[in-house]
Amino acid sequence: MGTTWQRRRTVSVTDIDYPGTTFRAQAANFRIPAGGRQIRYVIIHITGGPAMDEGPALNTFRNGPASAHYIVNREGRVTQFVRDAHIANHVDNIASATNRESIGIEHVNPWNAERREHPTDVQYEASARLVAWLCRQYDIPVVHATMRHSPGIRGHIEEQPHSGHSACPNPAWDWDRYITLVQRARSETFDEMISTLARS
Ligand SMILES: [Zn+2]
């Protein structure tokens, strides 16, 4: 698996969007929208499976059909799989309105019959910095917006309530804590944000 990873220093800065990106890997399934797209909301996911690292998600995304823009691991490292301007396949199917209008972020977090974990402190913080950046870039309001297709941040199950994804991510996810962290990161100036990233 080691050969599939690329350290940030070996990746052209033109190939990533978020300056806090640690790794770059390419998802198999993505679309380049004709005429660009408007990014209106962020969808939060958890992996749910038993793995405590991003290995299985990496394999899944490299083989398709599922994909997401980013994954945040339990050490707070961020991997980008799909460019922000491109459409990933993280809710329903790749042609869905949700995928067309959103950024999808996975988090390594077991939640199943055998093992139920919550995100780590550094994972929450890293995800909040990433989402604050996205909200700044794309003018997305920092709110937990639970209504489908509305501007803001919400979980997979809120965007697709009749799907089988009832554990993505809400039982594991502390929304009040998370939104507070995103708001705090979003309140930083651009320069403060960059220097925070440089220290992390
Ligand atoms: Zn999900």
mmCIF file of C-alpha atoms and ligand atoms in Angstrom:
data_model
loop_
_atom_site.group_PDB
_atom_site.id
_atom_site.type_symbol
_atom_site.label_atom_id
_atom_site.label_comp_id
_atom_site.label_asym_id
_atom_site.label_seq_id
_atom_site.Cartn_x
_atom_site.Cartn_y
_atom_site.Cartn_z
ATOM 1 C CA MET A 1 0.000 0.000 0.000
ATOM 2 C CA GLY A 2 2.942 2.294 0.623
ATOM 3 C CA THR A 3 3.455 3.037 -3.032
ATOM 4 C CA THR A 4 -0.068 4.387 -3.359
ATOM 5 C CA TRP A 5 0.656 7.187 -0.902
ATOM 6 C CA GLN A 6 2.308 10.408 -1.823
ATOM 7 C CA ARG A 7 3.782 12.766 0.706
ATOM 8 C CA ARG A 8 2.667 16.345 0.373
ATOM 9 C CA ARG A 9 6.154 17.526 -0.515
ATOM 10 C CA THR A 10 6.172 15.354 -3.642
ATOM 11 C CA VAL A 11 2.815 16.595 -4.872
ATOM 12 C CA SER A 12 2.405 19.680 -6.972
ATOM 13 C CA VAL A 13 0.502 22.371 -5.111
ATOM 14 C CA THR A 14 -1.679 22.646 -8.185
ATOM 15 C CA ASP A 15 -2.965 19.145 -7.467
ATOM 16 C CA ILE A 16 -4.504 19.865 -4.047
ATOM 17 C CA ASP A 17 -7.063 22.388 -2.854
ATOM 18 C CA TYR A 18 -6.671 22.530 0.918
ATOM 19 C CA PRO A 19 -3.279 23.660 2.231
ATOM 20 C CA GLY A 20 -3.602 21.315 5.241
ATOM 21 C CA THR A 21 -3.664 18.263 2.960
ATOM 22 C CA THR A 22 -1.111 15.653 4.064
ATOM 23 C CA PHE A 23 -1.628 12.980 1.423
ATOM 24 C CA ARG A 24 -2.980 12.899 -2.105
ATOM 25 C CA ALA A 25 -4.556 9.803 -3.609
ATOM 26 C CA GLN A 26 -6.822 9.595 -6.624
ATOM 27 C CA ALA A 27 -10.338 8.170 -6.462
ATOM 28 C CA ALA A 28 -11.440 6.103 -9.459
ATOM 29 C CA ASN A 29 -14.925 7.570 -9.695
ATOM 30 C CA PHE A 30 -15.370 11.313 -10.106
ATOM 31 C CA ARG A 31 -16.839 13.678 -12.671
ATOM 32 C CA ILE A 32 -15.661 16.968 -14.061
ATOM 33 C CA PRO A 33 -18.809 19.102 -14.294
ATOM 34 C CA ALA A 34 -19.332 20.922 -17.565
ATOM 35 C CA GLY A 35 -19.269 24.630 -16.785
ATOM 36 C CA GLY A 36 -18.072 24.131 -13.211
ATOM 37 C CA ARG A 37 -20.265 23.795 -10.143
ATOM 38 C CA GLN A 38 -21.461 25.728 -7.139
ATOM 39 C CA ILE A 39 -20.453 24.101 -3.845
ATOM 40 C CA ARG A 40 -23.273 24.829 -1.374
ATOM 41 C CA TYR A 41 -22.795 22.387 1.502
ATOM 42 C CA VAL A 42 -20.510 19.896 3.212
ATOM 43 C CA ILE A 43 -21.572 16.316 3.943
ATOM 44 C CA ILE A 44 -19.935 14.525 6.888
ATOM 45 C CA HIS A 45 -19.414 10.740 6.823
ATOM 46 C CA ILE A 46 -17.811 8.127 9.051
ATOM 47 C CA THR A 47 -16.297 4.930 7.689
ATOM 48 C CA GLY A 48 -18.198 2.759 10.210
ATOM 49 C CA GLY A 49 -16.181 -0.399 9.547
ATOM 50 C CA PRO A 50 -13.744 -2.017 11.977
ATOM 51 C CA ALA A 51 -10.581 -0.344 10.630
ATOM 52 C CA MET A 52 -8.807 2.240 12.762
ATOM 53 C CA ASP A 53 -6.922 3.631 9.760
ATOM 54 C CA GLU A 54 -7.829 4.746 6.253
ATOM 55 C CA GLY A 55 -6.493 1.637 4.476
ATOM 56 C CA PRO A 56 -9.858 0.081 3.541
ATOM 57 C CA ALA A 57 -11.293 3.448 2.473
ATOM 58 C CA LEU A 58 -8.227 4.062 0.329
ATOM 59 C CA ASN A 59 -8.776 0.743 -1.445
ATOM 60 C CA THR A 60 -12.498 1.367 -1.830
ATOM 61 C CA PHE A 61 -12.010 4.800 -3.348
ATOM 62 C CA ARG A 62 -9.186 3.707 -5.632
ATOM 63 C CA ASN A 63 -11.444 0.976 -7.049
ATOM 64 C CA GLY A 64 -14.791 2.817 -7.061
ATOM 65 C CA PRO A 65 -17.690 3.294 -7.357
ATOM 66 C CA ALA A 66 -17.716 5.117 -3.980
ATOM 67 C CA SER A 67 -15.561 8.192 -3.518
ATOM 68 C CA ALA A 68 -15.280 11.294 -1.353
ATOM 69 C CA HIS A 69 -13.240 14.474 -1.590
ATOM 70 C CA TYR A 70 -11.353 14.016 1.674
ATOM 71 C CA ILE A 71 -10.777 11.582 4.499
ATOM 72 C CA VAL A 72 -9.576 12.622 7.958
ATOM 73 C CA ASN A 73 -7.850 9.885 9.945
ATOM 74 C CA ARG A 74 -7.681 9.433 13.707
ATOM 75 C CA GLU A 75 -4.316 11.238 13.897
ATOM 76 C CA GLY A 76 -5.834 14.263 12.175
ATOM 77 C CA ARG A 77 -4.132 13.697 8.809
ATOM 78 C CA VAL A 78 -6.071 14.713 5.710
ATOM 79 C CA THR A 79 -6.014 12.848 2.392
ATOM 80 C CA GLN A 80 -7.567 14.382 -0.705
ATOM 81 C CA PHE A 81 -9.101 11.923 -3.213
ATOM 82 C CA VAL A 82 -11.132 14.200 -5.494
ATOM 83 C CA ARG A 83 -10.530 17.843 -6.399
ATOM 84 C CA ASP A 84 -13.029 20.300 -4.938
ATOM 85 C CA ALA A 85 -14.137 21.395 -8.416
ATOM 86 C CA HIS A 86 -14.983 17.808 -9.336
ATOM 87 C CA ILE A 87 -17.981 15.699 -8.308
ATOM 88 C CA ALA A 88 -17.423 12.729 -5.975
ATOM 89 C CA ASN A 89 -19.764 9.797 -5.370
ATOM 90 C CA HIS A 90 -20.516 9.892 -1.628
ATOM 91 C CA VAL A 91 -24.322 10.138 -1.443
ATOM 92 C CA ASP A 92 -26.758 8.055 -3.541
ATOM 93 C CA ASN A 93 -25.175 7.986 -7.036
ATOM 94 C CA ILE A 94 -22.719 10.178 -8.851
ATOM 95 C CA ALA A 95 -25.458 11.972 -10.802
ATOM 96 C CA SER A 96 -27.374 13.006 -7.650
ATOM 97 C CA ALA A 97 -28.053 16.648 -6.860
ATOM 98 C CA THR A 98 -26.305 16.159 -3.534
ATOM 99 C CA ASN A 99 -23.058 15.064 -5.121
ATOM 100 C CA ARG A 100 -23.248 17.878 -7.649
ATOM 101 C CA GLU A 101 -23.582 20.531 -4.921
ATOM 102 C CA SER A 102 -21.433 19.220 -2.086
ATOM 103 C CA ILE A 103 -18.042 18.319 -0.728
ATOM 104 C CA GLY A 104 -17.957 14.906 0.967
ATOM 105 C CA ILE A 105 -15.653 14.267 3.913
ATOM 106 C CA GLU A 106 -15.011 10.810 5.363
ATOM 107 C CA HIS A 107 -13.681 10.212 8.871
ATOM 108 C CA VAL A 108 -12.021 7.012 10.027
ATOM 109 C CA ASN A 109 -14.382 5.925 12.797
ATOM 110 C CA PRO A 110 -15.610 2.407 13.608
ATOM 111 C CA TRP A 111 -19.299 2.165 14.455
ATOM 112 C CA ASN A 112 -20.651 -1.349 14.195
ATOM 113 C CA ALA A 113 -21.925 -4.226 16.325
ATOM 114 C CA GLU A 114 -18.454 -5.047 17.629
ATOM 115 C CA ARG A 115 -16.930 -1.643 18.007
ATOM 116 C CA ARG A 116 -18.260 1.835 18.608
ATOM 117 C CA GLU A 117 -15.807 4.695 18.642
ATOM 118 C CA HIS A 118 -16.075 8.448 18.556
ATOM 119 C CA PRO A 119 -13.759 10.793 16.645
ATOM 120 C CA THR A 120 -10.520 11.660 18.424
ATOM 121 C CA ASP A 121 -9.783 15.195 19.616
ATOM 122 C CA VAL A 122 -7.174 15.794 16.902
ATOM 123 C CA GLN A 123 -9.533 14.339 14.297
ATOM 124 C CA TYR A 124 -12.330 16.730 15.258
ATOM 125 C CA GLU A 125 -9.895 19.631 15.213
ATOM 126 C CA ALA A 126 -8.371 18.708 11.846
ATOM 127 C CA SER A 127 -11.776 18.170 10.285
ATOM 128 C CA ALA A 128 -13.010 21.491 11.669
ATOM 129 C CA ARG A 129 -10.002 23.311 10.169
ATOM 130 C CA LEU A 130 -10.639 21.664 6.802
ATOM 131 C CA VAL A 131 -14.341 22.506 6.835
ATOM 132 C CA ALA A 132 -13.680 26.074 7.996
ATOM 133 C CA TRP A 133 -11.371 26.438 5.018
ATOM 134 C CA LEU A 134 -14.011 25.054 2.655
ATOM 135 C CA CYS A 135 -16.657 27.361 4.137
ATOM 136 C CA ARG A 136 -14.323 30.305 3.566
ATOM 137 C CA GLN A 137 -13.461 29.268 0.012
ATOM 138 C CA TYR A 138 -16.994 28.533 -1.126
ATOM 139 C CA ASP A 139 -18.998 30.936 1.035
ATOM 140 C CA ILE A 140 -20.802 28.169 2.929
ATOM 141 C CA PRO A 141 -22.457 29.180 6.218
ATOM 142 C CA VAL A 142 -21.000 27.518 9.335
ATOM 143 C CA VAL A 143 -24.227 25.999 10.626
ATOM 144 C CA HIS A 144 -25.466 22.482 11.231
ATOM 145 C CA ALA A 145 -28.131 22.659 8.516
ATOM 146 C CA THR A 146 -30.165 19.463 8.814
ATOM 147 C CA MET A 147 -32.518 20.109 5.882
ATOM 148 C CA ARG A 148 -31.624 18.384 2.619
ATOM 149 C CA HIS A 149 -29.877 20.539 0.002
ATOM 150 C CA SER A 150 -29.705 23.560 2.327
ATOM 151 C CA PRO A 151 -26.462 25.564 2.618
ATOM 152 C CA GLY A 152 -24.300 24.535 5.579
ATOM 153 C CA ILE A 153 -22.872 21.357 7.097
ATOM 154 C CA ARG A 154 -24.726 18.110 7.821
ATOM 155 C CA GLY A 155 -24.412 14.349 8.049
ATOM 156 C CA HIS A 156 -25.041 11.757 5.377
ATOM 157 C CA ILE A 157 -28.192 10.473 7.105
ATOM 158 C CA GLU A 158 -29.639 13.990 7.254
ATOM 159 C CA GLU A 159 -29.065 14.474 3.529
ATOM 160 C CA GLN A 160 -30.396 11.020 2.656
ATOM 161 C CA PRO A 161 -32.815 10.196 5.499
ATOM 162 C CA HIS A 162 -34.409 7.132 3.897
ATOM 163 C CA SER A 163 -31.138 5.416 3.119
ATOM 164 C CA GLY A 164 -29.603 2.642 5.165
ATOM 165 C CA HIS A 165 -26.894 4.999 6.423
ATOM 166 C CA SER A 166 -28.477 5.644 9.813
ATOM 167 C CA ALA A 167 -25.081 5.460 11.558
ATOM 168 C CA CYS A 168 -23.384 7.969 9.236
ATOM 169 C CA PRO A 169 -22.316 9.832 11.279
ATOM 170 C CA ASN A 170 -24.772 10.891 13.934
ATOM 171 C CA PRO A 171 -24.504 8.320 16.734
ATOM 172 C CA ALA A 172 -20.734 8.831 16.742
ATOM 173 C CA TRP A 173 -20.737 12.564 16.091
ATOM 174 C CA ASP A 174 -20.955 15.466 18.558
ATOM 175 C CA TRP A 175 -22.443 18.194 16.370
ATOM 176 C CA ASP A 176 -22.438 20.958 18.992
ATOM 177 C CA ARG A 177 -18.767 20.421 19.700
ATOM 178 C CA TYR A 178 -17.924 20.172 16.016
ATOM 179 C CA ILE A 179 -19.758 23.299 14.885
ATOM 180 C CA THR A 180 -18.126 25.262 17.707
ATOM 181 C CA LEU A 181 -14.711 24.111 16.467
ATOM 182 C CA VAL A 182 -15.547 25.025 12.864
ATOM 183 C CA GLN A 183 -16.803 28.455 13.939
ATOM 184 C CA ARG A 184 -13.615 29.056 15.905
ATOM 185 C CA ALA A 185 -11.425 28.095 12.945
ATOM 186 C CA ARG A 186 -13.581 30.106 10.557
ATOM 187 C CA SER A 187 -13.186 33.217 12.727
ATOM 188 C CA GLU A 188 -9.419 33.215 12.157
ATOM 189 C CA THR A 189 -8.021 35.508 9.533
ATOM 190 C CA PHE A 190 -6.502 33.957 6.444
ATOM 191 C CA ASP A 191 -2.985 34.518 7.823
ATOM 192 C CA GLU A 192 -3.885 33.018 11.211
ATOM 193 C CA MET A 193 -5.375 29.990 9.476
ATOM 194 C CA ILE A 194 -2.217 29.448 7.461
ATOM 195 C CA SER A 195 0.035 29.740 10.499
ATOM 196 C CA THR A 196 -2.205 27.331 12.474
ATOM 197 C CA LEU A 197 -1.853 24.821 9.640
ATOM 198 C CA ALA A 198 1.892 25.305 9.580
ATOM 199 C CA ARG A 199 2.057 24.368 13.277
ATOM 200 C CA SER A 200 -0.246 21.341 13.033
HETATM 201 ZN ZN ZN B 1 -21.886 8.193 4.682
#
